[in-house]
CSV table of C-alpha atoms in Angstrom, one decimal:
chain,number,residue,atom,x,y,z
A,1,MET,CA,-24.5,-115.6,-33.6
A,2,SER,CA,-23.4,-116.1,-30.1
A,3,THR,CA,-23.2,-119.5,-28.4
A,4,ALA,CA,-23.4,-117.8,-25.0
A,5,SER,CA,-25.4,-119.6,-22.3
A,6,GLN,CA,-28.7,-118.1,-21.4
A,7,SER,CA,-29.2,-116.2,-18.1
A,8,ILE,CA,-32.6,-115.3,-16.6
A,9,LYS,CA,-32.1,-111.5,-16.8
A,10,PRO,CA,-32.0,-110.3,-20.4
A,11,PRO,CA,-28.9,-108.2,-21.2
A,12,GLN,CA,-29.5,-104.4,-21.4
A,13,PRO,CA,-28.6,-102.6,-24.6
A,14,TYR,CA,-25.2,-100.9,-24.8
A,15,ALA,CA,-24.8,-97.3,-23.9
A,16,ASN,CA,-25.0,-94.5,-26.5
A,17,PRO,CA,-21.5,-94.4,-28.1
A,18,TYR,CA,-21.0,-90.7,-27.5
A,19,LEU,CA,-22.0,-90.9,-23.8
A,20,ALA,CA,-19.7,-93.9,-23.3
A,21,GLY,CA,-16.9,-92.0,-25.2
A,22,ILE,CA,-17.4,-88.9,-23.0
A,23,GLY,CA,-17.2,-91.1,-19.9
A,24,LEU,CA,-14.0,-92.8,-21.2
A,25,GLY,CA,-12.6,-89.3,-22.0
A,26,LEU,CA,-13.2,-88.1,-18.5
A,27,VAL,CA,-11.4,-91.2,-17.1
A,28,LEU,CA,-8.5,-90.4,-19.4
A,29,LEU,CA,-8.6,-86.7,-18.3
A,30,ALA,CA,-8.6,-87.8,-14.7
A,31,ALA,CA,-5.4,-89.9,-15.4
A,32,PHE,CA,-3.7,-86.8,-16.9
A,33,VAL,CA,-4.7,-84.6,-14.0
A,34,ILE,CA,-4.1,-87.0,-11.2
A,35,MET,CA,-1.0,-88.9,-12.5
A,36,GLY,CA,0.5,-86.9,-15.4
A,37,ARG,CA,0.1,-89.9,-17.7
A,38,GLY,CA,-2.6,-91.5,-19.8
A,39,LEU,CA,-4.1,-95.0,-19.9
A,40,GLY,CA,-2.4,-98.2,-21.0
A,41,ALA,CA,-2.8,-101.9,-21.4
A,42,SER,CA,-0.2,-103.8,-23.5
A,43,SER,CA,2.8,-103.0,-21.3
A,44,ALA,CA,1.1,-104.8,-18.4
A,45,PHE,CA,1.5,-108.0,-20.4
A,46,THR,CA,5.1,-107.4,-21.0
A,47,ALA,CA,5.5,-107.0,-17.2
A,48,ILE,CA,3.8,-110.3,-16.7
A,49,VAL,CA,6.0,-112.0,-19.4
A,50,THR,CA,9.1,-110.4,-17.9
A,51,THR,CA,8.2,-111.7,-14.4
A,52,GLY,CA,7.7,-115.2,-15.8
A,53,VAL,CA,10.9,-115.4,-17.8
A,54,HIS,CA,12.9,-113.9,-14.9
A,55,ALA,CA,11.5,-116.6,-12.5
A,56,VAL,CA,12.4,-119.4,-14.9
A,57,ALA,CA,15.7,-118.1,-16.3
A,58,PRO,CA,17.0,-115.0,-14.3
A,59,ALA,CA,20.3,-114.8,-16.2
A,60,HIS,CA,18.6,-115.0,-19.6
A,61,ALA,CA,16.1,-112.2,-18.6
A,62,GLN,CA,18.9,-109.9,-17.3
A,63,ALA,CA,20.9,-110.3,-20.4
A,64,ASN,CA,18.1,-109.2,-22.6
A,65,PRO,CA,17.9,-105.3,-22.8
A,66,TYR,CA,14.1,-105.4,-23.3
A,67,TYR,CA,13.4,-107.5,-20.2
A,68,ALA,CA,16.1,-105.5,-18.3
A,69,GLU,CA,14.1,-102.3,-18.8
A,70,TYR,CA,11.1,-103.9,-17.1
A,71,LEU,CA,13.2,-105.5,-14.4
A,72,GLY,CA,14.8,-102.1,-13.4
A,73,ASP,CA,17.3,-102.2,-10.6
A,74,GLY,CA,15.8,-105.4,-9.4
A,75,THR,CA,14.6,-104.1,-6.0
A,76,THR,CA,10.9,-104.2,-7.0
A,77,SER,CA,8.9,-106.7,-9.0
A,78,PRO,CA,7.9,-105.6,-12.6
A,79,LEU,CA,4.4,-106.4,-11.4
A,80,MET,CA,4.5,-103.5,-8.9
A,81,ASP,CA,3.8,-101.3,-12.0
A,82,TRP,CA,1.2,-98.6,-12.7
A,83,THR,CA,-0.2,-100.2,-15.8
A,84,VAL,CA,-0.4,-103.7,-14.2
A,85,PHE,CA,-2.6,-102.3,-11.4
A,86,GLU,CA,-4.6,-100.3,-13.9
A,87,VAL,CA,-5.3,-103.4,-16.0
A,88,VAL,CA,-6.5,-105.3,-12.8
A,89,GLY,CA,-8.9,-102.4,-12.4
A,90,VAL,CA,-10.0,-102.7,-16.0
A,91,VAL,CA,-11.0,-106.4,-15.3
A,92,VAL,CA,-12.9,-105.4,-12.2
A,93,GLY,CA,-14.6,-102.4,-13.9
A,94,GLY,CA,-15.6,-104.5,-16.9
A,95,PHE,CA,-17.0,-107.2,-14.7
A,96,LEU,CA,-18.9,-104.6,-12.6
A,97,SER,CA,-20.5,-102.9,-15.6
A,98,GLY,CA,-21.3,-106.3,-17.2
A,99,THR,CA,-22.9,-107.6,-14.1
A,100,LEU,CA,-25.0,-104.5,-13.6
A,101,ALA,CA,-26.2,-104.8,-17.2
A,102,GLY,CA,-26.8,-108.5,-17.2
A,103,ARG,CA,-24.1,-109.0,-19.8
A,104,VAL,CA,-21.8,-111.5,-18.0
A,105,ARG,CA,-22.3,-114.8,-19.7
A,106,THR,CA,-19.9,-117.5,-20.7
A,107,GLY,CA,-19.3,-118.5,-24.3
A,108,VAL,CA,-17.4,-117.9,-27.5
A,109,GLU,CA,-18.2,-114.9,-29.5
A,110,ARG,CA,-18.1,-115.7,-33.3
A,111,GLY,CA,-19.8,-115.2,-36.6
A,112,PRO,CA,-22.3,-117.9,-37.8
A,113,ARG,CA,-19.9,-119.4,-40.4
A,114,ILE,CA,-17.0,-120.5,-38.2
A,115,SER,CA,-16.5,-123.2,-35.5
A,116,ASN,CA,-15.6,-122.4,-31.9
A,117,THR,CA,-12.2,-123.9,-32.4
A,118,GLY,CA,-11.6,-121.8,-35.5
A,119,ARG,CA,-12.6,-118.7,-33.7
A,120,LEU,CA,-10.3,-119.5,-30.7
A,121,MET,CA,-7.4,-120.1,-33.1
A,122,TYR,CA,-7.9,-116.7,-34.7
A,123,ALA,CA,-8.2,-115.1,-31.3
A,124,PHE,CA,-4.8,-116.5,-30.3
A,125,VAL,CA,-3.2,-115.5,-33.6
A,126,GLY,CA,-4.7,-112.0,-33.5
A,127,GLY,CA,-3.6,-111.6,-29.9
A,128,GLY,CA,-0.1,-112.6,-30.8
A,129,LEU,CA,0.0,-110.1,-33.7
A,130,MET,CA,-1.3,-107.4,-31.2
A,131,GLY,CA,1.4,-108.3,-28.7
A,132,ILE,CA,4.1,-107.9,-31.3
A,133,GLY,CA,2.7,-104.8,-32.9
A,134,ALA,CA,2.1,-103.0,-29.6
A,135,ARG,CA,5.7,-103.6,-28.5
A,136,LEU,CA,7.0,-102.3,-31.8
A,137,ALA,CA,4.7,-99.2,-31.6
A,138,ARG,CA,5.4,-98.6,-27.9
A,139,GLY,CA,1.7,-99.0,-27.0
A,140,CYS,CA,-1.7,-100.2,-28.2
A,141,THR,CA,-5.1,-98.7,-28.7
A,142,SER,CA,-5.1,-97.4,-25.1
A,143,GLY,CA,-1.5,-96.1,-24.6
A,144,GLN,CA,-1.1,-94.8,-28.2
A,145,ALA,CA,-4.4,-94.1,-30.0
A,146,LEU,CA,-6.4,-92.9,-27.0
A,147,THR,CA,-3.8,-91.3,-24.8
A,148,GLY,CA,-1.5,-90.0,-27.5
A,149,GLY,CA,-4.6,-89.0,-29.6
A,150,ALA,CA,-5.8,-86.7,-26.9
A,151,LEU,CA,-2.2,-85.3,-26.3
A,152,LEU,CA,-1.9,-84.7,-30.1
A,153,ASN,CA,1.2,-86.9,-30.1
A,154,VAL,CA,2.7,-87.1,-33.6
A,155,GLY,CA,3.6,-90.8,-33.4
A,156,SER,CA,0.3,-91.7,-31.9
A,157,TRP,CA,-1.7,-90.2,-34.7
A,158,ALA,CA,0.4,-91.9,-37.3
A,159,PHE,CA,-0.1,-95.2,-35.4
A,160,MET,CA,-3.9,-94.7,-35.1
A,161,MET,CA,-4.3,-94.2,-38.8
A,162,CYS,CA,-2.3,-97.3,-39.5
A,163,VAL,CA,-4.4,-99.4,-37.1
A,164,PHE,CA,-7.5,-98.4,-39.1
A,165,ALA,CA,-5.7,-98.9,-42.4
A,166,GLY,CA,-4.4,-102.4,-41.3
A,167,GLY,CA,-7.9,-103.4,-40.1
A,168,TYR,CA,-9.7,-102.3,-43.2
A,169,ALA,CA,-7.1,-103.8,-45.5
A,170,PHE,CA,-7.3,-107.3,-43.9
A,171,ALA,CA,-11.1,-107.3,-43.1
A,172,TRP,CA,-12.0,-108.9,-46.4
A,173,PHE,CA,-9.8,-112.0,-45.6
A,174,MET,CA,-11.5,-112.4,-42.3
A,175,ARG,CA,-15.1,-112.0,-43.5
A,176,ARG,CA,-15.9,-115.7,-43.0
A,177,GLN,CA,-15.1,-115.4,-39.3
A,178,TRP,CA,-17.4,-112.5,-38.6
A,179,GLN,CA,-20.2,-112.3,-41.2
B,1,MET,CA,-0.1,-75.0,-11.1
B,2,ILE,CA,-1.5,-77.8,-9.0
B,3,ALA,CA,-1.7,-80.7,-11.4
B,4,PRO,CA,-0.6,-83.4,-12.3
B,5,PHE,CA,-1.0,-84.1,-8.6
B,6,TYR,CA,1.4,-87.0,-8.6
B,7,LYS,CA,4.1,-85.0,-10.2
B,8,PHE,CA,3.7,-82.2,-7.6
B,9,GLY,CA,4.2,-84.8,-4.9
B,10,LEU,CA,0.7,-84.8,-3.5
B,11,PHE,CA,1.0,-88.5,-2.9
B,12,GLY,CA,3.7,-91.2,-3.3
B,13,ASP,CA,4.2,-94.4,-5.3
B,14,ASN,CA,2.1,-96.6,-3.2
B,15,VAL,CA,-0.9,-94.3,-3.5
B,16,SER,CA,-0.3,-94.0,-7.2
B,17,LEU,CA,-0.9,-97.8,-7.5
B,18,VAL,CA,-4.2,-97.4,-5.7
B,19,MET,CA,-5.0,-94.6,-8.2
B,20,ALA,CA,-4.1,-96.9,-11.1
B,21,PHE,CA,-6.6,-99.5,-9.8
B,22,VAL,CA,-9.4,-96.9,-9.4
B,23,ILE,CA,-8.7,-95.3,-12.8
B,24,GLY,CA,-8.6,-98.8,-14.3
B,25,ILE,CA,-12.1,-99.6,-12.9
B,26,GLY,CA,-13.4,-96.4,-14.6
B,27,PHE,CA,-11.6,-97.5,-17.8
B,28,GLY,CA,-13.0,-101.0,-17.8
B,29,PHE,CA,-16.5,-99.8,-16.8
B,30,ALA,CA,-16.6,-97.3,-19.7
B,31,LEU,CA,-15.3,-99.9,-22.2
B,32,GLU,CA,-18.0,-102.5,-21.2
B,33,ARG,CA,-20.8,-99.8,-21.3
B,34,ALA,CA,-19.8,-99.0,-24.9
B,35,GLY,CA,-20.1,-102.7,-25.8
B,36,PHE,CA,-16.4,-103.2,-26.2
B,37,GLY,CA,-16.3,-106.5,-24.4
B,38,SER,CA,-17.9,-107.9,-27.6
B,39,ALA,CA,-15.6,-108.9,-30.5
B,40,ARG,CA,-18.5,-108.7,-33.1
B,41,LYS,CA,-19.3,-105.1,-31.9
B,42,LEU,CA,-15.7,-104.1,-32.2
B,43,VAL,CA,-14.9,-105.7,-35.6
B,44,ALA,CA,-18.2,-104.3,-37.1
B,45,GLN,CA,-16.1,-101.1,-37.4
B,46,PHE,CA,-14.1,-102.8,-40.2
B,47,TYR,CA,-17.2,-104.0,-42.0
B,48,LEU,CA,-18.9,-100.5,-41.7
B,49,THR,CA,-22.0,-101.9,-40.1
B,50,ASP,CA,-21.5,-100.4,-36.7
B,51,LEU,CA,-19.0,-97.5,-36.3
B,52,SER,CA,-19.1,-97.4,-32.5
B,53,VAL,CA,-15.3,-97.9,-32.2
B,54,PHE,CA,-14.7,-94.6,-34.1
B,55,LYS,CA,-17.5,-92.8,-32.3
B,56,VAL,CA,-16.5,-93.8,-28.8
B,57,MET,CA,-12.8,-93.3,-29.5
B,58,PHE,CA,-13.1,-89.8,-30.9
B,59,SER,CA,-15.7,-88.6,-28.3
B,60,ALA,CA,-13.1,-89.8,-25.7
B,61,ILE,CA,-10.2,-88.1,-27.5
B,62,VAL,CA,-12.1,-84.9,-27.9
B,63,THR,CA,-13.3,-84.9,-24.3
B,64,ALA,CA,-9.8,-85.4,-22.8
B,65,MET,CA,-8.1,-83.1,-25.3
B,66,VAL,CA,-10.5,-80.2,-24.7
B,67,GLY,CA,-10.5,-80.7,-21.0
B,68,LEU,CA,-6.7,-80.8,-20.8
B,69,PHE,CA,-6.5,-77.7,-23.2
B,70,PHE,CA,-8.7,-75.6,-20.9
B,71,LEU,CA,-7.1,-76.8,-17.6
B,72,ALA,CA,-3.7,-75.9,-19.1
B,73,ALA,CA,-5.0,-72.5,-20.4
B,74,PHE,CA,-6.3,-71.7,-16.9
B,75,GLY,CA,-2.9,-72.6,-15.4
B,76,LEU,CA,-4.2,-75.6,-13.5
B,77,VAL,CA,-2.2,-78.3,-15.2
B,78,ASP,CA,1.4,-78.1,-16.2
B,79,LEU,CA,1.4,-79.8,-19.7
B,80,SER,CA,5.2,-80.3,-19.7
B,81,LEU,CA,4.7,-82.7,-16.8
B,82,VAL,CA,2.2,-84.9,-18.7
B,83,TYR,CA,4.2,-87.8,-20.2
B,84,LEU,CA,4.4,-87.8,-23.9
B,85,THR,CA,5.6,-91.1,-25.5
B,86,PRO,CA,8.5,-90.3,-27.8
B,87,THR,CA,7.8,-90.7,-31.5
B,88,TYR,CA,9.7,-93.3,-33.6
B,89,LEU,CA,7.7,-92.9,-36.8
B,90,LEU,CA,8.6,-95.9,-38.9
B,91,PRO,CA,8.3,-98.6,-36.2
B,92,GLN,CA,5.1,-97.0,-35.0
B,93,ILE,CA,3.6,-97.1,-38.5
B,94,VAL,CA,4.6,-100.8,-39.0
B,95,GLY,CA,3.4,-101.6,-35.4
B,96,GLY,CA,0.1,-99.9,-36.1
B,97,LEU,CA,-0.5,-101.9,-39.3
B,98,ILE,CA,0.3,-105.2,-37.5
B,99,LEU,CA,-2.0,-104.1,-34.7
B,100,GLY,CA,-4.8,-103.3,-37.2
B,101,VAL,CA,-4.5,-106.8,-38.8
B,102,GLY,CA,-4.4,-108.4,-35.3
B,103,PHE,CA,-7.6,-106.4,-34.4
B,104,VAL,CA,-9.7,-107.9,-37.3
B,105,VAL,CA,-8.1,-111.4,-36.9
B,106,GLY,CA,-8.5,-111.6,-33.1
B,107,GLY,CA,-11.5,-109.4,-32.5
B,108,TYR,CA,-10.1,-107.4,-29.7
B,109,CYS,CA,-7.2,-105.1,-28.6
B,110,PRO,CA,-5.4,-105.7,-25.3
B,111,GLY,CA,-7.6,-103.5,-23.1
B,112,THR,CA,-10.9,-104.7,-24.6
B,113,SER,CA,-9.9,-108.3,-24.4
B,114,CYS,CA,-9.6,-107.9,-20.6
B,115,VAL,CA,-13.2,-106.7,-20.5
B,116,ALA,CA,-14.2,-109.6,-22.8
B,117,ALA,CA,-12.6,-112.1,-20.4
B,118,ALA,CA,-14.1,-110.4,-17.4
B,119,THR,CA,-17.6,-110.8,-18.9
B,120,GLY,CA,-17.1,-114.5,-19.6
B,121,LYS,CA,-15.9,-114.6,-23.2
B,122,TYR,CA,-13.5,-117.6,-23.8
B,123,ASP,CA,-12.2,-115.9,-26.9
B,124,GLY,CA,-11.2,-113.0,-24.7
B,125,PHE,CA,-9.1,-115.3,-22.5
B,126,VAL,CA,-7.5,-116.9,-25.6
B,127,PHE,CA,-6.8,-113.5,-27.1
B,128,LEU,CA,-5.0,-112.5,-23.8
B,129,ALA,CA,-2.9,-115.7,-24.0
B,130,GLY,CA,-2.0,-114.6,-27.6
B,131,VAL,CA,-0.9,-111.1,-26.4
B,132,LEU,CA,1.3,-112.7,-23.8
B,133,ALA,CA,2.8,-115.0,-26.4
B,134,GLY,CA,3.3,-112.1,-28.8
B,135,SER,CA,5.0,-110.0,-26.1
B,136,PHE,CA,7.3,-113.0,-25.3
B,137,VAL,CA,8.2,-113.4,-29.0
B,138,PHE,CA,9.0,-109.7,-29.4
B,139,ALA,CA,11.2,-109.6,-26.3
B,140,GLU,CA,13.0,-112.8,-27.3
B,141,ALA,CA,13.6,-111.5,-30.8
B,142,PHE,CA,14.5,-108.0,-29.6
B,143,SER,CA,18.2,-108.2,-30.7
B,144,LEU,CA,17.0,-108.9,-34.2
B,145,VAL,CA,14.7,-105.9,-34.4
B,146,ASP,CA,16.3,-103.3,-32.1
B,147,ASP,CA,17.8,-101.3,-35.0
B,148,PHE,CA,14.3,-100.9,-36.5
B,149,TYR,CA,12.8,-100.3,-33.0
B,150,TYR,CA,14.9,-97.2,-32.6
B,151,ALA,CA,14.7,-96.0,-36.2
B,152,THR,CA,13.4,-92.6,-37.2
B,153,PRO,CA,13.5,-91.0,-33.7
B,154,MET,CA,11.6,-87.7,-33.5
B,155,GLY,CA,11.6,-87.1,-29.7
B,156,SER,CA,8.5,-86.3,-27.7
B,157,ILE,CA,6.7,-84.1,-30.1
B,158,THR,CA,3.1,-83.0,-30.7
B,159,LEU,CA,1.3,-82.1,-33.9
B,160,PRO,CA,1.1,-78.4,-33.2
B,161,GLN,CA,4.9,-78.4,-32.6
B,162,GLN,CA,5.6,-80.5,-35.7
B,163,PHE,CA,3.5,-78.4,-38.0
B,164,HIS,CA,4.2,-75.0,-36.3
B,165,MET,CA,0.5,-74.4,-35.6
B,166,SER,CA,-1.1,-73.1,-32.5
B,167,TYR,CA,-2.3,-75.7,-29.9
B,168,GLY,CA,-5.8,-74.1,-29.8
B,169,LEU,CA,-6.1,-74.2,-33.6
B,170,LEU,CA,-5.2,-77.9,-33.8
B,171,VAL,CA,-7.6,-78.7,-31.0
B,172,PHE,CA,-10.3,-76.9,-33.0
B,173,ALA,CA,-9.4,-78.8,-36.1
B,174,VAL,CA,-9.6,-82.2,-34.3
B,175,ILE,CA,-13.1,-81.2,-33.0
B,176,LEU,CA,-14.3,-80.3,-36.5
B,177,MET,CA,-12.8,-83.5,-37.9
B,178,ALA,CA,-14.5,-85.6,-35.2
B,179,VAL,CA,-17.9,-83.9,-35.6
B,180,GLY,CA,-17.8,-84.3,-39.4
B,181,GLY,CA,-16.7,-87.9,-38.9
B,182,PHE,CA,-19.6,-88.6,-36.5
B,183,ALA,CA,-22.1,-87.3,-39.0
B,184,GLY,CA,-20.5,-89.3,-41.9
B,185,ALA,CA,-20.3,-92.4,-39.7
B,186,THR,CA,-24.0,-92.4,-38.9
B,187,ARG,CA,-24.9,-91.9,-42.6
B,188,LEU,CA,-22.6,-94.7,-43.6
B,189,GLU,CA,-24.3,-97.0,-41.0
B,190,ARG,CA,-27.7,-96.2,-42.3
B,191,TRP,CA,-26.6,-96.8,-45.9
B,192,MET,CA,-25.1,-100.2,-45.0
B,193,ALA,CA,-28.3,-101.1,-43.1
B,194,SER,CA,-30.6,-100.2,-46.1
B,195,ARG,CA,-28.3,-102.1,-48.4
B,196,LYS,CA,-28.6,-105.2,-46.3
B,197,GLU,CA,-32.3,-104.8,-46.1
B,198,ALA,CA,-32.5,-104.5,-49.9
B,199,ARG,CA,-30.6,-107.8,-50.3
B,200,ALA,CA,-32.7,-109.7,-47.8
């Protein structure tokens, strides 16, 4: 049950999953052909964190090899990055599609047996786990599963199977949140 | 060979950021069309009631994989210039498991949470804050985990190279697996729906 506010226009149903998947695949193929790289998401957040830490404590950021990689030679901001610009595009594209389909509405999405606060707490914890896991795996569902999946990358396929395994293994503990 | 265009110097770094923005719009649009701005739609994959995550993901993988295979076969794309993330097997296995747990706890992954936030979901915004926090924790703790982070390096390697199989044969195997998976997924969805009806 969604607590989303009502708008006048009823939301359109979602696209056929195979059609949406082919569209997504063509976007990914375009990235390969135009750029010689796939899609990404999680590294944009590390670029944002790096920028923030560097602004507050520049010496601390430069001493950390993980931030240092994102800072580069220091001549350009970590935000002048391909994935950062791509993620800004994702927000715009998502908003555009949602607007056209009447699916933009504010609210908290949750199952019927959990409070808004509970749901938001889980969202934060889940996001935190994702941030850690994606850094450890060198990518998330976009950069590893989708991109590496299409490139038949060994590590990406191992990663993808483990994402599904982890999700299924933990689903039972989270059933009260969703069902 | 004419592609990847960027690698052949058809445009520079500034234009590549414009390309990133445009490709990102397509990415976000496709995710929202699929319903992936909705946490309940995404996690339904793990409760077997709606297997759209699998269907969308594998139609996308097959589309891009087959397209790239033929473009390379016709000599239009130089595959060696398409970036392949190096494999570090153990940290990627553990990272994948953590990510999977995070998916069913938080309801999104980093890309889909952007779409959720863009379409007004507060839980999408909070999830994004979590991703930032997690990235911060990882970077701050990097000196504690860097040995594991660089463990089991295998280099940039593909499945056909690893298993000494032909590229075409593996592409074909993935197509068969996906088509079989689609049929199985639809049957499973129907079975779950009939089970729910019987209980109601």
